[in-house]
Amino acid sequence: MRRVFCLSALVSLILTAACADSPPSPTPSDAMPWLEEEVTFSFGPEQLSGILTLPTGGESYPAIVLVSGSVNTATGHRSGASSQYFIDHARKMVLAGFAVLRYDPPGVGQSTGEAGFESLDLRAEETTAALQYLRSRPDIQADRVGLMGFSQGGWVIAMAAARYPQEVAFIITVSGSGVSVAAQQWYSIEAQSIAAGMSEQEVVQAALFGRLLIDWQLATPVYRDENEETVQYLGEGPWTRFMALVYEPGEITPAEGLRAGIEILKSIQDEPWARFLYLRELVLPQLESIPPDQVLAVKAEVGQSLMEDPQAYLTQIRCPVLAFFGEEDLLQPSPRSAALYEMYLTQAGNEQFEIVMLPGVGHSIGLSTPGYWDVLSRWLDDLYSGR
């Protein structure tokens, strides 16, 4: 059954891989109505660690893998098993009869490997390794394992579901995006700048640098005409030098181009209008970590992720889908994303999706968000009822 609705009325009413052949015995959590077990599973050469929260009183359960968003600017890596947000979700959804896996990405917590940039393609494979681990366990119902992705994780789980339709039983997205990665990045810079009360010219400058950063990482730029027009409007400035580097770099090596770009970005990192480019917190540290001999390889990988468009995989998904959007999200365009989700899933012939727009809510949707848990718990209850 397809449903697309806004929760205004409801809110006003309520105010509100490789794996072990035999898993080790889980341990109870201090008289709580669940069991928690430390687990590991393989992802390529790495061993990823996590916590599996299990219901009590049964022999096997449907299950959910929690999939994080992008890098947290405060920690420098993606959220993992110790995230309070994930802990709260796992211990809440287990009460609906689902086992829930939260895990550390490579290089985080007890997981081996190195933390750093991962393409959406690689993240989809990592997520599928977690799902396959759960499907291998005798206490998990192998045909009822789904994925729940937050923010960037929404792209990741949709990609995994399209790629492995026989393995992904359902998906739940929270503040995911229906537009491409590049379009989402541009939107977020502009929307946050406007919301912060910047002047019209400051918003134009921030958005221009956002588009230039995108084109700098692409083999074939997509915003050149618009950027050149904007630079002509603004006149001389740091954007002039950066635009020349992006589109007409001249006879320089990739490593020299990277160093030149870093210097330009450092020169604007403290400008008030550059606040939502996240240069100091995220962009510059990532750029400075690239080895000189890996510039082209990294550029190719990042560029591929930037051009990922969920149309390519949402139009292939026929499993049950629940998608939450915050009406006032400044990081991705919720009204447009919700409309695209509906269009793409309809094109896929999917008759089992539900799209929920939460009023007065931004990108951060959690268990305390009015209406969120009511819909999520009802959807989980209905998913396998009578089956």
Short mmCIF file of N, CA, C and O in Angstrom, two decimals, residues 60-121:
data_model
loop_
_atom_site.label_atom_id
_atom_site.label_comp_id
_atom_site.label_asym_id
_atom_site.label_seq_id
_atom_site.Cartn_x
_atom_site.Cartn_y
_atom_site.Cartn_z
N SER A 60 13.85 -17.00 16.89
CA SER A 60 14.44 -16.26 15.78
C SER A 60 13.63 -14.99 15.54
O SER A 60 12.44 -14.92 15.87
N TYR A 61 14.29 -14.01 14.93
CA TYR A 61 13.68 -12.69 14.81
C TYR A 61 13.99 -12.05 13.46
O TYR A 61 15.05 -12.31 12.86
N PRO A 62 13.10 -11.18 13.00
CA PRO A 62 13.48 -10.30 11.88
C PRO A 62 14.54 -9.33 12.40
O PRO A 62 14.69 -9.17 13.62
N ALA A 63 15.28 -8.69 11.51
CA ALA A 63 16.39 -7.87 11.98
C ALA A 63 16.58 -6.62 11.13
O ALA A 63 16.11 -6.53 9.99
N ILE A 64 17.28 -5.65 11.73
CA ILE A 64 17.56 -4.37 11.08
C ILE A 64 19.02 -4.02 11.28
O ILE A 64 19.55 -4.14 12.40
N VAL A 65 19.69 -3.58 10.22
CA VAL A 65 21.04 -3.03 10.30
C VAL A 65 20.93 -1.51 10.30
O VAL A 65 20.30 -0.94 9.40
N LEU A 66 21.52 -0.85 11.29
CA LEU A 66 21.54 0.61 11.34
C LEU A 66 22.72 1.12 10.53
O LEU A 66 23.86 0.68 10.75
N VAL A 67 22.47 2.05 9.63
CA VAL A 67 23.50 2.56 8.72
C VAL A 67 23.66 4.06 8.94
O VAL A 67 22.72 4.83 8.76
N SER A 68 24.87 4.47 9.29
CA SER A 68 25.13 5.84 9.68
C SER A 68 25.15 6.79 8.49
O SER A 68 25.21 6.39 7.33
N GLY A 69 25.16 8.09 8.82
CA GLY A 69 25.30 9.12 7.82
C GLY A 69 26.77 9.34 7.49
O GLY A 69 27.60 8.45 7.66
N SER A 70 27.11 10.54 7.05
CA SER A 70 28.48 10.84 6.65
C SER A 70 29.34 11.15 7.87
O SER A 70 28.90 11.01 9.02
N VAL A 71 30.56 11.60 7.63
CA VAL A 71 31.52 11.88 8.70
C VAL A 71 30.99 12.97 9.63
O VAL A 71 30.48 14.00 9.18
N ASN A 72 31.11 12.74 10.91
CA ASN A 72 30.75 13.72 11.92
C ASN A 72 31.89 14.73 12.04
O ASN A 72 33.03 14.35 12.31
N THR A 73 31.60 16.02 11.85
CA THR A 73 32.66 17.02 11.87
C THR A 73 33.31 17.14 13.25
O THR A 73 34.45 17.59 13.37
N ALA A 74 32.60 16.72 14.29
CA ALA A 74 33.16 16.82 15.65
C ALA A 74 34.16 15.72 15.93
O ALA A 74 35.14 15.92 16.66
N THR A 75 33.94 14.52 15.34
CA THR A 75 34.81 13.38 15.63
C THR A 75 35.75 13.04 14.48
O THR A 75 36.76 12.35 14.69
N GLY A 76 35.41 13.47 13.27
CA GLY A 76 36.23 13.15 12.11
C GLY A 76 35.97 11.78 11.51
O GLY A 76 36.68 11.34 10.61
N HIS A 77 34.95 11.08 12.01
CA HIS A 77 34.60 9.77 11.44
C HIS A 77 33.10 9.53 11.55
O HIS A 77 32.39 10.30 12.22
N ARG A 78 32.63 8.48 10.91
CA ARG A 78 31.22 8.14 10.97
C ARG A 78 30.85 7.57 12.34
O ARG A 78 31.68 7.02 13.04
N SER A 79 29.59 7.72 12.69
CA SER A 79 29.10 7.18 13.95
C SER A 79 29.11 5.66 13.92
O SER A 79 28.97 5.05 12.85
N GLY A 80 29.27 5.06 15.10
CA GLY A 80 29.33 3.61 15.18
C GLY A 80 28.50 3.07 16.31
O GLY A 80 27.50 3.67 16.74
N ALA A 81 28.93 1.93 16.85
CA ALA A 81 28.14 1.21 17.85
C ALA A 81 27.95 1.99 19.14
O ALA A 81 26.98 1.76 19.87
N SER A 82 28.87 2.92 19.45
CA SER A 82 28.77 3.66 20.71
C SER A 82 27.90 4.90 20.60
O SER A 82 27.68 5.60 21.60
N SER A 83 27.39 5.19 19.42
CA SER A 83 26.53 6.35 19.23
C SER A 83 25.26 6.22 20.08
O SER A 83 24.54 5.22 19.97
N GLN A 84 24.99 7.20 20.92
CA GLN A 84 23.79 7.15 21.76
C GLN A 84 22.53 7.12 20.91
O GLN A 84 21.54 6.47 21.27
N TYR A 85 22.57 7.80 19.79
CA TYR A 85 21.43 7.81 18.87
C TYR A 85 21.14 6.38 18.39
O TYR A 85 19.98 5.94 18.36
N PHE A 86 22.18 5.63 18.05
CA PHE A 86 22.00 4.25 17.60
C PHE A 86 21.59 3.34 18.75
O PHE A 86 20.78 2.44 18.59
N ILE A 87 22.20 3.56 19.91
CA ILE A 87 21.83 2.76 21.08
C ILE A 87 20.34 2.92 21.39
O ILE A 87 19.62 1.94 21.61
N ASP A 88 19.88 4.16 21.39
CA ASP A 88 18.47 4.42 21.69
C ASP A 88 17.55 3.77 20.66
O ASP A 88 16.52 3.19 21.02
N HIS A 89 17.92 3.86 19.38
CA HIS A 89 17.09 3.23 18.35
C HIS A 89 17.08 1.71 18.50
O HIS A 89 16.01 1.08 18.39
N ALA A 90 18.24 1.12 18.76
CA ALA A 90 18.30 -0.33 18.89
C ALA A 90 17.43 -0.81 20.05
O ALA A 90 16.67 -1.79 19.91
N ARG A 91 17.53 -0.14 21.18
CA ARG A 91 16.81 -0.58 22.37
C ARG A 91 15.32 -0.24 22.32
O ARG A 91 14.55 -0.77 23.11
N LYS A 92 14.95 0.62 21.41
CA LYS A 92 13.52 0.92 21.22
C LYS A 92 12.91 -0.05 20.22
O LYS A 92 11.83 -0.62 20.46
N MET A 93 13.60 -0.27 19.09
CA MET A 93 13.04 -1.13 18.05
C MET A 93 13.05 -2.60 18.43
O MET A 93 12.25 -3.38 17.90
N VAL A 94 13.92 -2.99 19.36
CA VAL A 94 13.92 -4.37 19.81
C VAL A 94 12.59 -4.70 20.49
O VAL A 94 12.13 -5.86 20.47
N LEU A 95 11.96 -3.69 21.06
CA LEU A 95 10.68 -3.91 21.72
C LEU A 95 9.57 -4.22 20.72
O LEU A 95 8.51 -4.72 21.10
N ALA A 96 9.82 -3.90 19.44
CA ALA A 96 8.87 -4.24 18.38
C ALA A 96 9.15 -5.63 17.82
O ALA A 96 8.52 -6.04 16.84
N GLY A 97 10.10 -6.35 18.43
CA GLY A 97 10.37 -7.72 18.03
C GLY A 97 11.49 -7.90 17.02
O GLY A 97 11.67 -8.99 16.49
N PHE A 98 12.26 -6.84 16.78
CA PHE A 98 13.35 -6.90 15.81
C PHE A 98 14.70 -6.94 16.50
O PHE A 98 14.93 -6.22 17.47
N ALA A 99 15.60 -7.79 16.00
CA ALA A 99 17.00 -7.71 16.39
C ALA A 99 17.61 -6.53 15.64
O ALA A 99 17.27 -6.28 14.48
N VAL A 100 18.52 -5.79 16.30
CA VAL A 100 19.07 -4.58 15.68
C VAL A 100 20.59 -4.58 15.82
O VAL A 100 21.12 -4.71 16.93
N LEU A 101 21.27 -4.42 14.68
CA LEU A 101 22.73 -4.39 14.67
C LEU A 101 23.23 -2.97 14.44
O LEU A 101 22.84 -2.31 13.48
N ARG A 102 24.08 -2.52 15.34
CA ARG A 102 24.81 -1.26 15.15
C ARG A 102 26.30 -1.62 15.17
O ARG A 102 26.72 -2.46 15.97
N TYR A 103 27.09 -1.00 14.29
CA TYR A 103 28.49 -1.44 14.19
C TYR A 103 29.41 -0.27 13.91
O TYR A 103 28.99 0.81 13.46
N ASP A 104 30.70 -0.49 14.18
CA ASP A 104 31.73 0.52 13.93
C ASP A 104 32.25 0.40 12.51
O ASP A 104 32.61 -0.70 12.07
N PRO A 105 32.32 1.51 11.77
CA PRO A 105 32.90 1.45 10.42
C PRO A 105 34.40 1.21 10.48
O PRO A 105 35.01 1.26 11.57
N PRO A 106 35.05 0.93 9.37
CA PRO A 106 36.49 0.66 9.38
C PRO A 106 37.29 1.76 10.08
O PRO A 106 37.06 2.95 9.86
N GLY A 107 38.22 1.33 10.95
CA GLY A 107 39.09 2.29 11.63
C GLY A 107 38.47 2.98 12.81
O GLY A 107 39.08 3.89 13.40
N VAL A 108 37.25 2.60 13.18
CA VAL A 108 36.55 3.22 14.31
C VAL A 108 36.31 2.16 15.38
O VAL A 108 35.98 1.02 15.07
N GLY A 109 36.46 2.54 16.65
CA GLY A 109 36.23 1.60 17.74
C GLY A 109 37.12 0.38 17.61
O GLY A 109 38.33 0.48 17.45
N GLN A 110 36.52 -0.81 17.65
CA GLN A 110 37.26 -2.05 17.57
C GLN A 110 37.41 -2.59 16.15
O GLN A 110 38.02 -3.64 15.95
N SER A 111 36.86 -1.87 15.18
CA SER A 111 36.94 -2.34 13.80
C SER A 111 38.32 -2.07 13.21
O SER A 111 38.92 -1.01 13.45
N THR A 112 38.82 -3.01 12.44
CA THR A 112 40.12 -2.84 11.80
C THR A 112 39.97 -1.96 10.56
O THR A 112 38.87 -1.63 10.14
N GLY A 113 41.12 -1.60 9.98
CA GLY A 113 41.10 -0.75 8.79
C GLY A 113 41.40 0.69 9.13
O GLY A 113 41.80 1.02 10.26
N GLU A 114 41.20 1.56 8.17
CA GLU A 114 41.47 2.98 8.35
C GLU A 114 40.21 3.79 8.13
O GLU A 114 39.49 3.59 7.15
N ALA A 115 39.96 4.73 9.04
CA ALA A 115 38.83 5.64 8.87
C ALA A 115 39.19 6.65 7.79
O ALA A 115 40.34 7.05 7.66
N GLY A 116 38.24 7.08 7.04
CA GLY A 116 38.49 8.06 5.99
C GLY A 116 37.39 8.03 4.97
O GLY A 116 36.31 7.45 5.19
N PHE A 117 37.63 8.66 3.82
CA PHE A 117 36.61 8.73 2.78
C PHE A 117 36.25 7.34 2.27
O PHE A 117 37.12 6.52 2.00
N GLU A 118 34.96 7.11 2.15
CA GLU A 118 34.45 5.89 1.53
C GLU A 118 33.42 6.30 0.49
O GLU A 118 32.51 7.08 0.78
N SER A 119 33.52 5.79 -0.71
CA SER A 119 32.52 6.08 -1.74
C SER A 119 31.19 5.46 -1.33
O SER A 119 31.14 4.53 -0.50
N LEU A 120 30.10 5.96 -1.89
CA LEU A 120 28.80 5.37 -1.61
C LEU A 120 28.77 3.91 -2.07
O LEU A 120 28.14 3.07 -1.42
N ASP A 121 29.45 3.62 -3.16
CA ASP A 121 29.51 2.25 -3.67
C ASP A 121 30.15 1.33 -2.64
O ASP A 121 29.64 0.24 -2.35
#
